[in-house]
CSV table of C-alpha atoms in Angstrom, one decimal:
chain,number,residue,atom,x,y,z
O,1,MET,CA,-56.6,-9.3,-83.2
O,2,LYS,CA,-58.0,-7.4,-86.1
O,3,THR,CA,-60.6,-6.6,-84.4
O,4,GLN,CA,-59.4,-5.0,-81.1
O,5,SER,CA,-57.0,-2.8,-83.6
O,6,VAL,CA,-59.9,-1.5,-85.5
O,7,ILE,CA,-61.8,-0.9,-82.4
O,8,LEU,CA,-59.2,1.0,-80.7
O,9,ALA,CA,-58.5,3.1,-83.6
O,10,SER,CA,-62.0,4.1,-84.2
O,11,LEU,CA,-61.8,4.8,-80.4
O,12,LEU,CA,-59.0,6.8,-81.1
O,13,THR,CA,-59.9,8.7,-83.7
O,14,ALA,CA,-63.2,9.6,-82.5
O,15,ALA,CA,-61.8,10.8,-79.2
O,16,SER,CA,-59.5,13.7,-81.4
O,17,PHE,CA,-62.7,14.7,-83.0
O,18,SER,CA,-64.6,15.3,-80.0
O,19,ALA,CA,-62.1,17.0,-78.3
O,20,PRO,CA,-62.6,20.9,-77.9
O,21,VAL,CA,-60.9,22.9,-80.0
O,22,THR,CA,-58.3,25.6,-77.5
O,23,ALA,CA,-56.8,27.5,-80.2
O,24,GLN,CA,-56.7,31.5,-79.3
O,25,GLU,CA,-57.4,34.1,-82.3
O,26,ILE,CA,-54.9,36.6,-82.5
O,27,SER,CA,-55.4,39.6,-84.2
O,28,LEU,CA,-53.6,41.6,-87.3
O,29,GLU,CA,-53.0,44.3,-84.7
O,30,GLU,CA,-51.4,41.7,-81.9
O,31,PHE,CA,-49.2,40.2,-84.5
O,32,VAL,CA,-47.4,42.9,-85.6
O,33,GLY,CA,-47.0,44.3,-82.1
O,34,ARG,CA,-45.2,41.2,-81.0
O,35,LEU,CA,-43.1,41.5,-84.1
O,36,MET,CA,-42.5,45.2,-83.4
O,37,SER,CA,-41.6,44.4,-79.8
O,38,GLN,CA,-39.0,42.0,-80.6
O,39,ALA,CA,-37.2,43.8,-83.3
O,40,VAL,CA,-37.4,46.9,-80.6
O,41,ASP,CA,-35.7,44.3,-78.3
O,42,VAL,CA,-33.3,43.2,-80.6
O,43,THR,CA,-32.3,46.7,-81.7
O,44,ARG,CA,-31.9,47.6,-78.1
O,45,HIS,CA,-29.7,44.6,-77.5
O,46,GLU,CA,-27.4,45.2,-80.7
O,47,ILE,CA,-26.9,49.0,-79.4
O,48,ASN,CA,-26.3,47.8,-76.6
O,49,MET,CA,-23.4,45.7,-77.1
O,50,SER,CA,-21.6,48.0,-79.5
O,51,VAL,CA,-21.5,50.3,-77.3
O,52,GLN,CA,-20.2,48.3,-74.7
O,53,GLN,CA,-17.4,47.3,-77.4
O,54,VAL,CA,-16.6,50.7,-78.7
O,55,VAL,CA,-16.7,51.7,-74.7
O,56,ALA,CA,-13.9,48.6,-73.8
O,57,ASN,CA,-12.1,49.5,-77.5
O,58,THR,CA,-11.5,52.9,-76.2
O,59,ALA,CA,-10.4,51.6,-72.5
O,60,HIS,CA,-7.7,49.4,-74.1
O,61,MET,CA,-6.5,52.3,-76.3
O,62,PHE,CA,-6.2,54.9,-73.3
O,63,ASP,CA,-2.8,55.9,-72.4
O,64,LEU,CA,-2.3,58.5,-70.0
O,65,ASP,CA,1.7,59.6,-71.3
O,66,GLY,CA,-0.2,60.1,-74.3
O,67,THR,CA,1.5,57.8,-76.6
O,68,LEU,CA,-0.4,55.8,-79.2
O,69,PRO,CA,0.8,53.2,-81.1
O,70,GLY,CA,1.6,54.9,-84.8
O,71,GLY,CA,0.8,53.1,-88.2
O,72,SER,CA,0.8,54.0,-91.8
O,73,VAL,CA,-1.8,53.4,-94.3
O,74,SER,CA,-1.3,53.0,-98.0
O,75,VAL,CA,-3.5,53.2,-101.0
O,76,THR,CA,-3.0,51.2,-104.1
O,77,ASP,CA,-5.0,50.5,-107.1
O,78,LEU,CA,-5.6,47.4,-107.5
O,79,ALA,CA,-5.6,47.4,-111.5
O,80,GLN,CA,-2.7,49.9,-111.8
O,81,SER,CA,-0.5,47.3,-109.8
O,82,MET,CA,-1.9,44.3,-111.7
O,83,ARG,CA,-1.1,46.3,-115.2
O,84,ASP,CA,2.4,46.9,-113.6
O,85,GLU,CA,3.1,43.4,-112.8
O,86,GLN,CA,1.8,42.4,-116.3
O,87,LYS,CA,4.3,44.9,-118.2
O,88,ALA,CA,7.2,43.6,-115.8
O,89,ALA,CA,6.5,40.1,-116.9
O,90,VAL,CA,6.4,41.1,-120.7
O,91,SER,CA,9.1,42.8,-120.5
O,92,ALA,CA,11.2,40.1,-118.6
O,93,SER,CA,9.9,37.6,-120.9
O,94,ALA,CA,10.9,39.5,-123.9
O,95,SER,CA,14.4,40.3,-122.4
O,96,GLU,CA,15.2,36.6,-122.8
């Protein structure tokens, strides 16, 4: 039994070493060319998706009456807001 496994292992080892090498060599120029091609394809796809999103958003917000939803934006300095809250807390605790 042991001799059969030794013979089988030696045959498999010999067969693996005698197989011809089929790896294809690739030049650096071809490799960089493929990388650049993939990068261009990805960029093209991302730009296409961005344009589709902008068109869809514009079509969604388009109104023939000319009325657009309005809103207001306010900018608050977070550091100043935190200082005001701390002053209010200190004055509230001092008045107690």
